[in-house]
mmCIF file with all atom_site columns, C-alpha atoms in Angstrom:
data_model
loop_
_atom_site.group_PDB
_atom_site.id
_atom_site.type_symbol
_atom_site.label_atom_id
_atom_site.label_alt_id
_atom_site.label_comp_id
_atom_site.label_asym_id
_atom_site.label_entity_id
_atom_site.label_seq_id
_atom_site.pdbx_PDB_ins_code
_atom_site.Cartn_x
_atom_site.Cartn_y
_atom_site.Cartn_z
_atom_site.occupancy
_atom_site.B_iso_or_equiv
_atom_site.pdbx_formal_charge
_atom_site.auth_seq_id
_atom_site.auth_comp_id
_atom_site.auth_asym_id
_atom_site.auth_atom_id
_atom_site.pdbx_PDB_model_num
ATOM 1   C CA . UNK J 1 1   ? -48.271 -39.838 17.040  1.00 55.00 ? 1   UNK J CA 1
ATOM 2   C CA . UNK J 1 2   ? -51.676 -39.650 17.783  1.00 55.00 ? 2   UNK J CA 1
ATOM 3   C CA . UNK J 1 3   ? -53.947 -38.230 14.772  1.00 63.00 ? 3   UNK J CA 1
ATOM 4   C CA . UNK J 1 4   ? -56.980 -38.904 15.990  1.00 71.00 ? 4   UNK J CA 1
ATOM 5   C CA . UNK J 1 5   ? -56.355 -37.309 19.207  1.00 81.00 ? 5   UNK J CA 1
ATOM 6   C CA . UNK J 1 6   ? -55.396 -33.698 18.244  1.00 82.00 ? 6   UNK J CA 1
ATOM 7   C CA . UNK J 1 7   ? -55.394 -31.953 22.489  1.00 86.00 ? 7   UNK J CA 1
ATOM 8   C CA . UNK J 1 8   ? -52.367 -34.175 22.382  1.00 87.00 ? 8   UNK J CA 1
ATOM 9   C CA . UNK J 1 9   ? -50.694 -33.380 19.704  1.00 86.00 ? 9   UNK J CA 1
ATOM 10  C CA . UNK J 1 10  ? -50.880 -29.488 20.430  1.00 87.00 ? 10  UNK J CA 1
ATOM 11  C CA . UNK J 1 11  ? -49.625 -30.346 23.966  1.00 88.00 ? 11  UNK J CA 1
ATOM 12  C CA . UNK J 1 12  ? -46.707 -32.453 22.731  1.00 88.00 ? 12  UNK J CA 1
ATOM 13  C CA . UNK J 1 13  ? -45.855 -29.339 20.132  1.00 87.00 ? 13  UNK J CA 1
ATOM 14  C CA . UNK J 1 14  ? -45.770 -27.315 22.880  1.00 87.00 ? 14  UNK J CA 1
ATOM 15  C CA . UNK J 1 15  ? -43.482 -29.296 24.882  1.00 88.00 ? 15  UNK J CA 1
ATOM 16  C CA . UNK J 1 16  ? -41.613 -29.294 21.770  1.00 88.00 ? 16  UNK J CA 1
ATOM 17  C CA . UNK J 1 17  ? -40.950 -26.010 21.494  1.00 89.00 ? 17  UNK J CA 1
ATOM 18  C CA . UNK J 1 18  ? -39.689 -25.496 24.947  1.00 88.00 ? 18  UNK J CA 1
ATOM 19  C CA . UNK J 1 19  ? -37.607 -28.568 24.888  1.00 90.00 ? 19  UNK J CA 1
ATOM 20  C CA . UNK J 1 20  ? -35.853 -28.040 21.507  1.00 89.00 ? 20  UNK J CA 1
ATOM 21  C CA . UNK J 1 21  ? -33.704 -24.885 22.468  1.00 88.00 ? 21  UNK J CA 1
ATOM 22  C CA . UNK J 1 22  ? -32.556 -27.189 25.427  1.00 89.00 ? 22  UNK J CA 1
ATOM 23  C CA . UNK J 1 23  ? -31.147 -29.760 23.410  1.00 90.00 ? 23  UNK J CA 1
ATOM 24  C CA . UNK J 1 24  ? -30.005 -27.693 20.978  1.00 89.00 ? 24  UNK J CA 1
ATOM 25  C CA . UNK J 1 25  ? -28.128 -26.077 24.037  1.00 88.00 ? 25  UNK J CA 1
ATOM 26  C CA . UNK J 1 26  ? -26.715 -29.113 25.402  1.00 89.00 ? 26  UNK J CA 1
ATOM 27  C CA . UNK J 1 27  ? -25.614 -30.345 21.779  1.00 89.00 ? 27  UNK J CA 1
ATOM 28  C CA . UNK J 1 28  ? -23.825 -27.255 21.165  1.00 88.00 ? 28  UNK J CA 1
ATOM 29  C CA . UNK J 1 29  ? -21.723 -27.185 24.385  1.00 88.00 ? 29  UNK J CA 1
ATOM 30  C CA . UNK J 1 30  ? -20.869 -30.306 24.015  1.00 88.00 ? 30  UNK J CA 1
ATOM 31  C CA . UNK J 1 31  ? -19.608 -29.686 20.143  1.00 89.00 ? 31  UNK J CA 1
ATOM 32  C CA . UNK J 1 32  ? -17.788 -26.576 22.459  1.00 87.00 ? 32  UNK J CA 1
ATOM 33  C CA . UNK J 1 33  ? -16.077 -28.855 25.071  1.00 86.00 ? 33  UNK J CA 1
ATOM 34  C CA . UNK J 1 34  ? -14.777 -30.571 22.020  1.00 87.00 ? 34  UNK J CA 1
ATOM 35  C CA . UNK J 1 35  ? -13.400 -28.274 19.679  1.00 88.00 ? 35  UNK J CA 1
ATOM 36  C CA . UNK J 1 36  ? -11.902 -26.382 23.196  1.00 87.00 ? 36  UNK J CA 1
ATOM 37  C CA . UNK J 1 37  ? -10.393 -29.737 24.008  1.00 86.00 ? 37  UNK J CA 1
ATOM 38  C CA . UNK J 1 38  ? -8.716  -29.848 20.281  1.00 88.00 ? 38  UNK J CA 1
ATOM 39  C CA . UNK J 1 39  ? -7.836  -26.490 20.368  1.00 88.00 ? 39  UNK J CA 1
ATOM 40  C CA . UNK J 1 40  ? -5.725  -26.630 23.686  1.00 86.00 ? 40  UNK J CA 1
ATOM 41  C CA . UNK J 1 41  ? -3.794  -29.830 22.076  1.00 87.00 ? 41  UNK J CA 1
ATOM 42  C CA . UNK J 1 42  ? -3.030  -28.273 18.793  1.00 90.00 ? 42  UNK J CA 1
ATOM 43  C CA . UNK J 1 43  ? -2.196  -25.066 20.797  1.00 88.00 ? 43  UNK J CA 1
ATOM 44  C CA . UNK J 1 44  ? 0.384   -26.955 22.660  1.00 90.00 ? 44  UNK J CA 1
ATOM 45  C CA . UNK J 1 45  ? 1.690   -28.340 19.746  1.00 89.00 ? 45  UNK J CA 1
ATOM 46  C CA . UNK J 1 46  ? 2.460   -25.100 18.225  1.00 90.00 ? 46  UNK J CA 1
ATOM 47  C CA . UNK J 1 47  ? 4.127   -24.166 21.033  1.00 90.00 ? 47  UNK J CA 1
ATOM 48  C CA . UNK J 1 48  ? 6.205   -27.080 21.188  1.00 91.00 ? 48  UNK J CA 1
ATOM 49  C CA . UNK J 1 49  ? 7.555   -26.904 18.067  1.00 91.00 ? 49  UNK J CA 1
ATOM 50  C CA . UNK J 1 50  ? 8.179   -22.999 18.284  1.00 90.00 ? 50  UNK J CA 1
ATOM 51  C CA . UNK J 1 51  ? 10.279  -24.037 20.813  1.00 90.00 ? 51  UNK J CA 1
ATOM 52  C CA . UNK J 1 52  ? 12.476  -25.986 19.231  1.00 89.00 ? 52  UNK J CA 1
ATOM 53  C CA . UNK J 1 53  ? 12.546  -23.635 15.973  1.00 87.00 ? 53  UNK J CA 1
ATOM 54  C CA . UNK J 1 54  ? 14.100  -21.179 18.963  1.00 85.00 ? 54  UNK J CA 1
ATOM 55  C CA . UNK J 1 55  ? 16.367  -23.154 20.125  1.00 85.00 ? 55  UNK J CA 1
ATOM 56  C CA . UNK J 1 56  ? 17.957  -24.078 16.703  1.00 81.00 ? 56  UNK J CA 1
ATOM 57  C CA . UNK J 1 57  ? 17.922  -20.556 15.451  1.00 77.00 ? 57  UNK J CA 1
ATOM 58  C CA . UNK J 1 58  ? 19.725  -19.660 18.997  1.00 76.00 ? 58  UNK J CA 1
ATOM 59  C CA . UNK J 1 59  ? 22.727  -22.495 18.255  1.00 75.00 ? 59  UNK J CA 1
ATOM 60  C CA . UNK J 1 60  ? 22.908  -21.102 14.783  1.00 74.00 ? 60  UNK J CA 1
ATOM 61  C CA . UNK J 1 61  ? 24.907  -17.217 14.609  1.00 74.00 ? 61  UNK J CA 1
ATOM 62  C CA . UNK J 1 62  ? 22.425  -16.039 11.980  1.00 71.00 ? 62  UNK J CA 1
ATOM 63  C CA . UNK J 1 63  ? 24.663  -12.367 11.937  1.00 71.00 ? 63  UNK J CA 1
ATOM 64  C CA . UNK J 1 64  ? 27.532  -14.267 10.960  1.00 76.00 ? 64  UNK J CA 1
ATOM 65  C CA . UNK J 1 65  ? 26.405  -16.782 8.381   1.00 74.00 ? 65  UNK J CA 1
ATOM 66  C CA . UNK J 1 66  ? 24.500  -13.666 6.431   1.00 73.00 ? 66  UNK J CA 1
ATOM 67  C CA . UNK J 1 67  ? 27.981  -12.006 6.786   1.00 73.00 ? 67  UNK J CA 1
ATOM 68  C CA . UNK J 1 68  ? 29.693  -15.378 4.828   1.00 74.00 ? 68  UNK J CA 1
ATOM 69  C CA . UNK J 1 69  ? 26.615  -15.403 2.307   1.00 76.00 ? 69  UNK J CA 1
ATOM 70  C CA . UNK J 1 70  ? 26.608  -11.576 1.332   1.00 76.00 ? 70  UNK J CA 1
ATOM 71  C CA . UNK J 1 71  ? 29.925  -9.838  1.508   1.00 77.00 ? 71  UNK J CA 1
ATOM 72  C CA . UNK J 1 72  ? 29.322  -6.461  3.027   1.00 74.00 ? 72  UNK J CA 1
ATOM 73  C CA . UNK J 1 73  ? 32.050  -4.730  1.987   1.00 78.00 ? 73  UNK J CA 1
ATOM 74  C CA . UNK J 1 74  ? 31.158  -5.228  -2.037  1.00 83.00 ? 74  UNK J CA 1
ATOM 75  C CA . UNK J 1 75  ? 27.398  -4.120  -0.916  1.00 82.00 ? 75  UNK J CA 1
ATOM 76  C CA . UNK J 1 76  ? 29.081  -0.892  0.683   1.00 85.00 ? 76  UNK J CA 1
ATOM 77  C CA . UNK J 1 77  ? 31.147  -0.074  -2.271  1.00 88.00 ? 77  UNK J CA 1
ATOM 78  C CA . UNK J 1 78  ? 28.343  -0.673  -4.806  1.00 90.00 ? 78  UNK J CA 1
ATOM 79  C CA . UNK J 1 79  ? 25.842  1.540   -2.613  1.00 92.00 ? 79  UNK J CA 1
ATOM 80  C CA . UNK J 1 80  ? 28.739  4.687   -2.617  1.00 93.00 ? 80  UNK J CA 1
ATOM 81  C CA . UNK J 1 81  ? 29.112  4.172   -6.640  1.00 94.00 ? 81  UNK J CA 1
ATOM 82  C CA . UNK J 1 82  ? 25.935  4.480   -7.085  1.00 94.00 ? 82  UNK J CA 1
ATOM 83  C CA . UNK J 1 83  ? 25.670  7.101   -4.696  1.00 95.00 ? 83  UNK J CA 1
ATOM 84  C CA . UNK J 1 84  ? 28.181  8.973   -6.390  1.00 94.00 ? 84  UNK J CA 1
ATOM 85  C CA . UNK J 1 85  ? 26.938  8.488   -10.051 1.00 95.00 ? 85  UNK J CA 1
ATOM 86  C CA . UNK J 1 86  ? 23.181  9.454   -8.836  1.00 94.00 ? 86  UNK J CA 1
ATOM 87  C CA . UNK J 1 87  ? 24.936  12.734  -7.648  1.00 94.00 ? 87  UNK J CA 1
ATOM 88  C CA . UNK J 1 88  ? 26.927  13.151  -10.614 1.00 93.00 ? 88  UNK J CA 1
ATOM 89  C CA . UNK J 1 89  ? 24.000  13.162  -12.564 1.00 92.00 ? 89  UNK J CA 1
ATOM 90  C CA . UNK J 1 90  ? 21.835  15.366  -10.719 1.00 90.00 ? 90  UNK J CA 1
ATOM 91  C CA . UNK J 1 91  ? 25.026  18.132  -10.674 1.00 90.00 ? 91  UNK J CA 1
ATOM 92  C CA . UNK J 1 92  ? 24.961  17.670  -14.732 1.00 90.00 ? 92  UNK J CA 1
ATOM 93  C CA . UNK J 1 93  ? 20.909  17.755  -15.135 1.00 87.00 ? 93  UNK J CA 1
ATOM 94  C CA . UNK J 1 94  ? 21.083  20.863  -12.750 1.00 86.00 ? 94  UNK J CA 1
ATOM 95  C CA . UNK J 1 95  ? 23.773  22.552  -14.897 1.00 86.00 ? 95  UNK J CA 1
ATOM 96  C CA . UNK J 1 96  ? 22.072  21.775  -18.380 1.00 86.00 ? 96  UNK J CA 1
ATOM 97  C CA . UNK J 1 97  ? 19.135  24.051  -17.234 1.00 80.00 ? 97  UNK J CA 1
ATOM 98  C CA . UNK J 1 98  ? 20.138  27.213  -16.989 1.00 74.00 ? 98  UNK J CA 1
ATOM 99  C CA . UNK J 1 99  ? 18.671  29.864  -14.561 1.00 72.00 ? 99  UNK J CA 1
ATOM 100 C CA . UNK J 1 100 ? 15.446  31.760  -15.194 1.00 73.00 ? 100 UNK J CA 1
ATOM 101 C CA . UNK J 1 101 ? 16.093  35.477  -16.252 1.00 73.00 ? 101 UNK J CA 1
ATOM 102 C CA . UNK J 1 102 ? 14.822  38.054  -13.546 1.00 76.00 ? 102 UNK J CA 1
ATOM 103 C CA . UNK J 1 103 ? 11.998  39.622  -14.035 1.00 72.00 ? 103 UNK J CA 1
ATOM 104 C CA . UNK J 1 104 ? 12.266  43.475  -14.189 1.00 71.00 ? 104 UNK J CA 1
ATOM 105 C CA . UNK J 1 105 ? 10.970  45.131  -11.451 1.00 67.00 ? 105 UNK J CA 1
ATOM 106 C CA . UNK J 1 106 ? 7.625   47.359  -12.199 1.00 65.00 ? 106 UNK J CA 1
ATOM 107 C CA . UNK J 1 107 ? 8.314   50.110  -10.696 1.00 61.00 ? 107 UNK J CA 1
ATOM 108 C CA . UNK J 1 108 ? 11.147  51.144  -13.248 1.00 57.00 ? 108 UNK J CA 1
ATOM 109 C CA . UNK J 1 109 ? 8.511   51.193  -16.332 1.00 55.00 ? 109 UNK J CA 1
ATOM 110 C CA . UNK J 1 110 ? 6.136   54.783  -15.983 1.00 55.00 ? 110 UNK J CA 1
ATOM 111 C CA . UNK J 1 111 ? 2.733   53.466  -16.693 1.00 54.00 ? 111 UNK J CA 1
ATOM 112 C CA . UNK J 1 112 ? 1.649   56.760  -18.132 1.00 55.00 ? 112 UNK J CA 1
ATOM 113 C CA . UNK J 1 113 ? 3.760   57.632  -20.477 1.00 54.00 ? 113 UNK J CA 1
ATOM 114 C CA . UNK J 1 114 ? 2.520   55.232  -23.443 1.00 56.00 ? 114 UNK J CA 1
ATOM 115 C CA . UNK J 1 115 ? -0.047  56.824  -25.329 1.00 55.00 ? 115 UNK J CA 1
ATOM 116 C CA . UNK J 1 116 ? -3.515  55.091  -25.791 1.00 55.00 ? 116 UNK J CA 1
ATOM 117 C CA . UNK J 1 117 ? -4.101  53.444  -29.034 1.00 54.00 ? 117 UNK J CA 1
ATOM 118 C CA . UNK J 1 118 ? -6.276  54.495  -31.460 1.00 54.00 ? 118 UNK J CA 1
ATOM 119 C CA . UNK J 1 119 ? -9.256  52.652  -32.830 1.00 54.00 ? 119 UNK J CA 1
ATOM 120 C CA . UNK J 1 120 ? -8.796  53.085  -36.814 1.00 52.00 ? 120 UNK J CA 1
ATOM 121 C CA . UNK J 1 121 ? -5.118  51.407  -37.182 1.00 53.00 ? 121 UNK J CA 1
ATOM 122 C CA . UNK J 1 122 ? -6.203  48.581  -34.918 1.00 51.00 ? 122 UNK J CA 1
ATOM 123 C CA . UNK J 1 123 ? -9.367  48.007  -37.685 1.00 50.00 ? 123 UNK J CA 1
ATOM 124 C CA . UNK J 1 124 ? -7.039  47.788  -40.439 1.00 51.00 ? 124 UNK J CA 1
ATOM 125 C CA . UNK J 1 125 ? -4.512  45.602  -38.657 1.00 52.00 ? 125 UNK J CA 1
ATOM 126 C CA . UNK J 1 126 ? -7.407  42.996  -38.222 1.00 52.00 ? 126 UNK J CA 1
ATOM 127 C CA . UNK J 1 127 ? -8.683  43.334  -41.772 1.00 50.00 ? 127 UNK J CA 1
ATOM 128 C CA . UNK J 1 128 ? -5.395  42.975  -43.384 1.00 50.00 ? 128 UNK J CA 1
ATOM 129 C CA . UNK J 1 129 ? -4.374  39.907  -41.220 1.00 51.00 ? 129 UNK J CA 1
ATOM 130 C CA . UNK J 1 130 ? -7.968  38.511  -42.178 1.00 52.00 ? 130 UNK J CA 1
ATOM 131 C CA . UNK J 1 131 ? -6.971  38.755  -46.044 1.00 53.00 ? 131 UNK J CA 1
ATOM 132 C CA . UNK J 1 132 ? -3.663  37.142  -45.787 1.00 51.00 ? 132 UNK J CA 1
ATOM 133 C CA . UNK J 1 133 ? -3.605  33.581  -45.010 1.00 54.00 ? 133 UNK J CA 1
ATOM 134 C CA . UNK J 1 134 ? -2.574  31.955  -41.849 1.00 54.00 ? 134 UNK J CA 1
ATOM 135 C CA . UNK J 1 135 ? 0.877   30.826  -41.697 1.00 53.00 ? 135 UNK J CA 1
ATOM 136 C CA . UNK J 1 136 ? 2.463   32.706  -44.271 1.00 53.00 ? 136 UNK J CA 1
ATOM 137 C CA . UNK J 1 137 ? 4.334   36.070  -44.012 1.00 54.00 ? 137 UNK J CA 1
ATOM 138 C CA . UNK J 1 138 ? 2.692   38.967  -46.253 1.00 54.00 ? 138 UNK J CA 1
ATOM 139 C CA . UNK J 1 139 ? 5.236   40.112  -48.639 1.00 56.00 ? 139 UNK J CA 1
ATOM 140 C CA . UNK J 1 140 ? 3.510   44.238  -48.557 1.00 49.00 ? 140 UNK J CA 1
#
């Protein structure tokens, strides 16, 4: 670079600064090409082996060596015990609580026919339940 000369070293910026995103371009698609290229090999290599994993799972009868591994028929019979004990104990939890007593209907109680309360016995109810103390039964 030329220091002393500094038309030329503005023009050469310049150039540099258009030029860069080109290279930068190229670099990158060729950093593409590449990891495409290793991408379609390793993709075919997948698929190779998936389809050999196929095959052998095809030769195998995968219903039939579960069947030797796990009995069924003791699964089965465990599943309706415990089926039956689950609704055993529902029935008994069910029959330890018994039903909730009706409520009477309101139409059978006459709303007028209790008399309104008076003021002064109410007044000494709350005075003598403020001298006895709480808990305890007053022996009057």
């Amino acid at each position: 670079m030329d220091l002393e000369n500094p038309k030329q070293l503005v023009t050469k910026a310049a150039y540099a600064a258009v030029g860069a995103p080109i290279v930068i371009g190229r670099r990158i698609k060729e950093f593409g090409v590449r990891v495409a290229d290793q991408t379609q090999v390793q993709y075919e290599v997948c698929a190779d082996e998936g389809a050999k994993m196929a095959k052998q799972l095809q030769k195998r009868n995968v219903v039939e060596e579960l069947e030797q591994r796990i009995h069924l028929d003791k699964v089965q019979d465990r599943v309706e015990k415990l089926r039956d004990q689950l609704e055993g104990t529902l029935h008994s939890w069910r029959e330890s609580f018994p039903p909730a007593p009706e409520p009477e209907p309101a139409a059978s109680k006459p709303a007028a026919a209790k008399p309104a309360a008076k003021k002064a016995p109410a007044a000494k109810k709350t005075a003598a339940a403020k001298k006895a103390p709480a808990g305890k039964p007053s022996t009057k």
